[in-house]
Short mmCIF file of C-alpha atoms in Angstrom, two decimals:
data_model
loop_
_atom_site.label_atom_id
_atom_site.label_comp_id
_atom_site.label_asym_id
_atom_site.label_seq_id
_atom_site.Cartn_x
_atom_site.Cartn_y
_atom_site.Cartn_z
CA MET A 1 11.24 -14.96 7.79
CA THR A 2 11.07 -12.47 4.91
CA PHE A 3 12.23 -15.09 2.42
CA VAL A 4 9.73 -17.64 3.76
CA LEU A 5 6.87 -15.16 3.37
CA ALA A 6 8.09 -14.13 -0.09
CA GLY A 7 8.13 -17.79 -1.12
CA ALA A 8 4.65 -18.36 0.33
CA ALA A 9 3.36 -15.35 -1.61
CA LEU A 10 4.20 -17.15 -4.84
CA PHE A 11 1.52 -19.73 -3.99
CA SER A 12 -1.12 -17.29 -2.71
CA SER A 13 -4.29 -16.25 -4.52
CA VAL A 14 -2.71 -12.88 -5.36
CA ASN A 15 -1.50 -12.91 -8.93
CA LEU A 16 -0.29 -10.89 -11.89
CA SER A 17 -3.09 -11.88 -14.27
CA PRO A 18 -4.10 -9.13 -16.74
CA GLY A 19 -7.66 -10.45 -16.44
CA VAL A 20 -10.44 -9.28 -18.73
CA ARG A 21 -9.11 -5.73 -19.01
CA GLU A 22 -5.95 -4.13 -17.68
CA ASP A 23 -4.43 -0.66 -17.51
CA ARG A 24 -0.98 -1.54 -18.85
CA GLY A 25 0.20 2.05 -18.54
CA ASN A 26 0.45 1.65 -14.77
CA ARG A 27 3.04 -1.13 -14.68
CA TRP A 28 5.85 1.42 -14.31
CA ILE A 29 5.11 1.67 -10.58
CA PHE A 30 6.77 -1.68 -9.83
CA ALA A 31 10.32 -0.40 -10.45
CA PRO A 32 10.19 2.62 -8.11
CA LEU A 33 8.28 0.67 -5.46
CA ALA A 34 10.87 -2.11 -5.58
CA VAL A 35 13.76 0.36 -5.16
CA ILE A 36 11.96 2.25 -2.38
CA GLY A 37 11.05 -1.05 -0.70
CA VAL A 38 14.63 -2.33 -0.67
CA LEU A 39 15.94 1.00 0.60
CA SER A 40 13.20 1.15 3.24
CA ALA A 41 14.08 -2.33 4.46
CA TYR A 42 17.71 -1.38 5.04
CA LEU A 43 18.24 2.34 5.55
CA PRO A 44 15.97 3.07 8.57
CA ALA A 45 17.70 0.44 10.72
CA TYR A 46 21.12 1.48 9.43
CA THR A 47 20.62 5.18 10.19
CA ASP A 48 19.28 4.28 13.63
CA ARG A 49 22.34 2.14 14.36
CA LEU A 50 24.67 4.96 13.33
CA ASP A 51 22.45 7.53 15.06
CA VAL A 52 22.44 9.78 11.98
CA TRP A 53 19.35 11.44 10.54
CA THR A 54 17.33 10.20 13.49
CA ILE A 55 14.35 11.75 15.22
CA ASP A 56 14.82 12.37 18.92
CA GLY A 57 11.94 11.70 21.23
CA ASP A 58 10.66 9.86 24.24
CA CYS A 59 8.34 7.50 22.39
CA HIS A 60 9.48 3.90 22.56
CA PRO A 61 10.24 2.30 19.18
CA LEU A 62 7.83 -0.52 20.00
CA ALA A 63 4.96 1.97 19.93
CA TRP A 64 5.81 2.82 16.32
CA GLY A 65 6.27 -0.86 15.57
CA LEU A 66 2.75 -1.44 16.85
CA LEU A 67 1.51 1.30 14.51
CA PHE A 68 3.29 -0.48 11.65
CA HIS A 69 1.72 -3.81 12.58
CA CYS A 70 -1.85 -2.50 13.04
CA TRP A 71 -1.94 -0.58 9.78
CA ARG A 72 -0.42 -3.47 7.84
CA ARG A 73 -3.26 -5.62 9.21
CA LEU A 74 -5.66 -3.05 7.71
CA ALA A 75 -4.04 -3.62 4.32
CA HIS A 76 -4.31 -7.38 4.86
CA LEU A 77 -8.01 -7.08 5.79
CA ALA A 78 -8.61 -5.14 2.58
CA GLY A 79 -7.11 -8.00 0.62
CA LEU A 80 -9.34 -10.53 2.35
CA CYS A 81 -12.51 -8.51 1.63
CA ALA A 82 -11.79 -7.94 -2.06
CA ARG A 83 -13.50 -10.22 -4.59
CA PRO A 84 -11.71 -11.55 -6.51
CA PRO A 85 -8.63 -11.40 -4.27
CA VAL A 86 -6.28 -8.42 -4.54
CA GLN A 87 -4.32 -8.23 -7.79
CA ARG A 88 -0.93 -6.65 -8.26
CA LEU A 89 -1.99 -5.23 -11.64
CA VAL A 90 -4.69 -2.65 -12.23
CA ALA A 91 -7.03 -5.12 -13.94
CA ILE A 92 -10.62 -6.32 -14.05
CA GLN A 93 -10.68 -10.05 -13.35
CA PRO A 94 -13.38 -12.53 -14.42
CA GLY A 95 -16.21 -12.35 -11.88
CA HIS A 96 -14.97 -9.01 -10.56
CA THR A 97 -17.57 -7.29 -8.38
CA LEU A 98 -17.55 -3.86 -6.82
CA VAL A 99 -17.15 -4.19 -3.05
CA THR A 100 -18.64 -1.31 -1.06
CA SER A 101 -19.26 -3.06 2.27
CA GLY A 102 -16.98 -4.00 5.14
CA ILE A 103 -13.77 -2.02 5.27
CA TYR A 104 -14.47 -0.74 1.74
CA GLY A 105 -17.64 0.93 3.05
CA ILE A 106 -15.48 3.07 5.33
CA ILE A 107 -12.29 3.67 3.34
CA ARG A 108 -12.07 3.49 -0.44
CA HIS A 109 -8.41 2.39 -0.59
CA PRO A 110 -7.61 0.68 2.73
CA SER A 111 -4.68 -1.32 1.38
CA TYR A 112 -2.87 1.79 0.11
CA LEU A 113 -3.58 3.68 3.32
CA GLY A 114 -2.31 0.66 5.27
CA LEU A 115 0.82 0.57 3.14
CA LEU A 116 1.62 4.25 3.72
CA VAL A 117 0.88 4.33 7.45
CA GLY A 118 2.69 1.01 7.89
CA ALA A 119 5.74 2.46 6.12
CA LEU A 120 5.58 5.49 8.39
CA GLY A 121 5.37 3.27 11.48
CA TRP A 122 8.35 1.20 10.25
CA SER A 123 10.41 4.36 9.71
CA LEU A 124 9.51 5.83 13.08
CA ALA A 125 10.26 2.54 14.86
CA PHE A 126 13.86 3.22 13.82
CA ARG A 127 13.54 7.00 14.39
CA SER A 128 14.65 7.41 10.76
CA VAL A 129 14.26 10.64 8.81
CA VAL A 130 15.44 8.77 5.71
CA GLY A 131 12.65 6.21 6.17
CA VAL A 132 10.06 8.97 6.46
CA LEU A 133 11.41 10.58 3.28
CA LEU A 134 11.22 7.24 1.46
CA MET A 135 7.59 6.89 2.59
CA VAL A 136 6.89 10.38 1.23
CA LEU A 137 8.45 9.32 -2.11
CA THR A 138 5.96 6.44 -2.18
CA VAL A 139 2.95 8.80 -2.09
CA PRO A 140 3.04 10.03 -5.73
CA VAL A 141 3.53 6.47 -6.97
CA ILE A 142 0.54 5.25 -4.94
CA LEU A 143 -1.58 8.22 -6.06
CA SER A 144 -0.84 7.34 -9.68
CA ARG A 145 -1.96 3.78 -9.00
CA ILE A 146 -5.15 5.00 -7.28
CA ARG A 147 -6.06 7.23 -10.23
CA ALA A 148 -5.51 4.39 -12.71
CA GLU A 149 -7.55 2.00 -10.56
CA GLU A 150 -10.42 4.43 -10.13
CA ALA A 151 -10.53 5.19 -13.88
CA LEU A 152 -10.67 1.47 -14.70
CA LEU A 153 -13.37 0.82 -12.09
CA HIS A 154 -15.39 3.74 -13.46
CA THR A 155 -15.26 2.34 -17.00
CA GLN A 156 -16.23 -1.14 -15.75
CA PHE A 157 -18.98 -0.29 -13.24
CA GLY A 158 -20.13 3.18 -14.36
CA ALA A 159 -23.06 4.45 -12.27
CA GLU A 160 -22.57 1.79 -9.60
CA TYR A 161 -19.03 3.03 -9.01
CA ASP A 162 -20.14 6.67 -9.11
CA ALA A 163 -22.71 5.89 -6.39
CA SER A 164 -19.87 4.64 -4.15
CA ALA A 165 -17.94 7.90 -4.68
CA PRO A 166 -19.04 9.45 -1.34
CA VAL A 167 -16.95 6.81 0.46
CA PRO A 168 -13.86 8.67 1.67
CA ARG A 169 -10.67 7.82 -0.12
CA GLY A 170 -8.82 7.35 3.15
CA SER A 171 -8.63 8.71 6.63
CA LEU A 172 -10.33 12.08 6.93
CA GLY A 173 -11.22 12.02 3.23
CA ILE A 174 -7.60 11.89 2.09
CA TYR A 175 -7.27 9.05 -0.39
#
């Protein structure tokens, strides 16, 4: 299923276009996110199978899997609301508009929050300390991306972007 979805992503509206203006200095994030992603796909299940570095508890793994699923849907919703569709590069695309309604009226970076909470849910579904640590390693990379994105949006939209600043960056005002 993963390979089918990866193949389908090649034909989606998400792209790697540098657009009108791009922050090229932020492309470094792809390498660490790829390594963390591959490790996160394998290690949590592996440590759970070996019962090493696992978190004991009475919560059923399906509860954490549900957390993973719900928060990943938040990230998906963010992609559907964005105009133009979500880009993998920090770039201003032709026709780019600042979206401050819908999910973006509640949370400034719902896709990043969805990514982090989804990664936490995935790790906890396997009771994996290693998975939680990998999710924590993702945080500085995502924060770098957020800073680059916000700086580019500020230069593009100026006062309009500044007016949207009161929107919390995430849950409870945390990115």
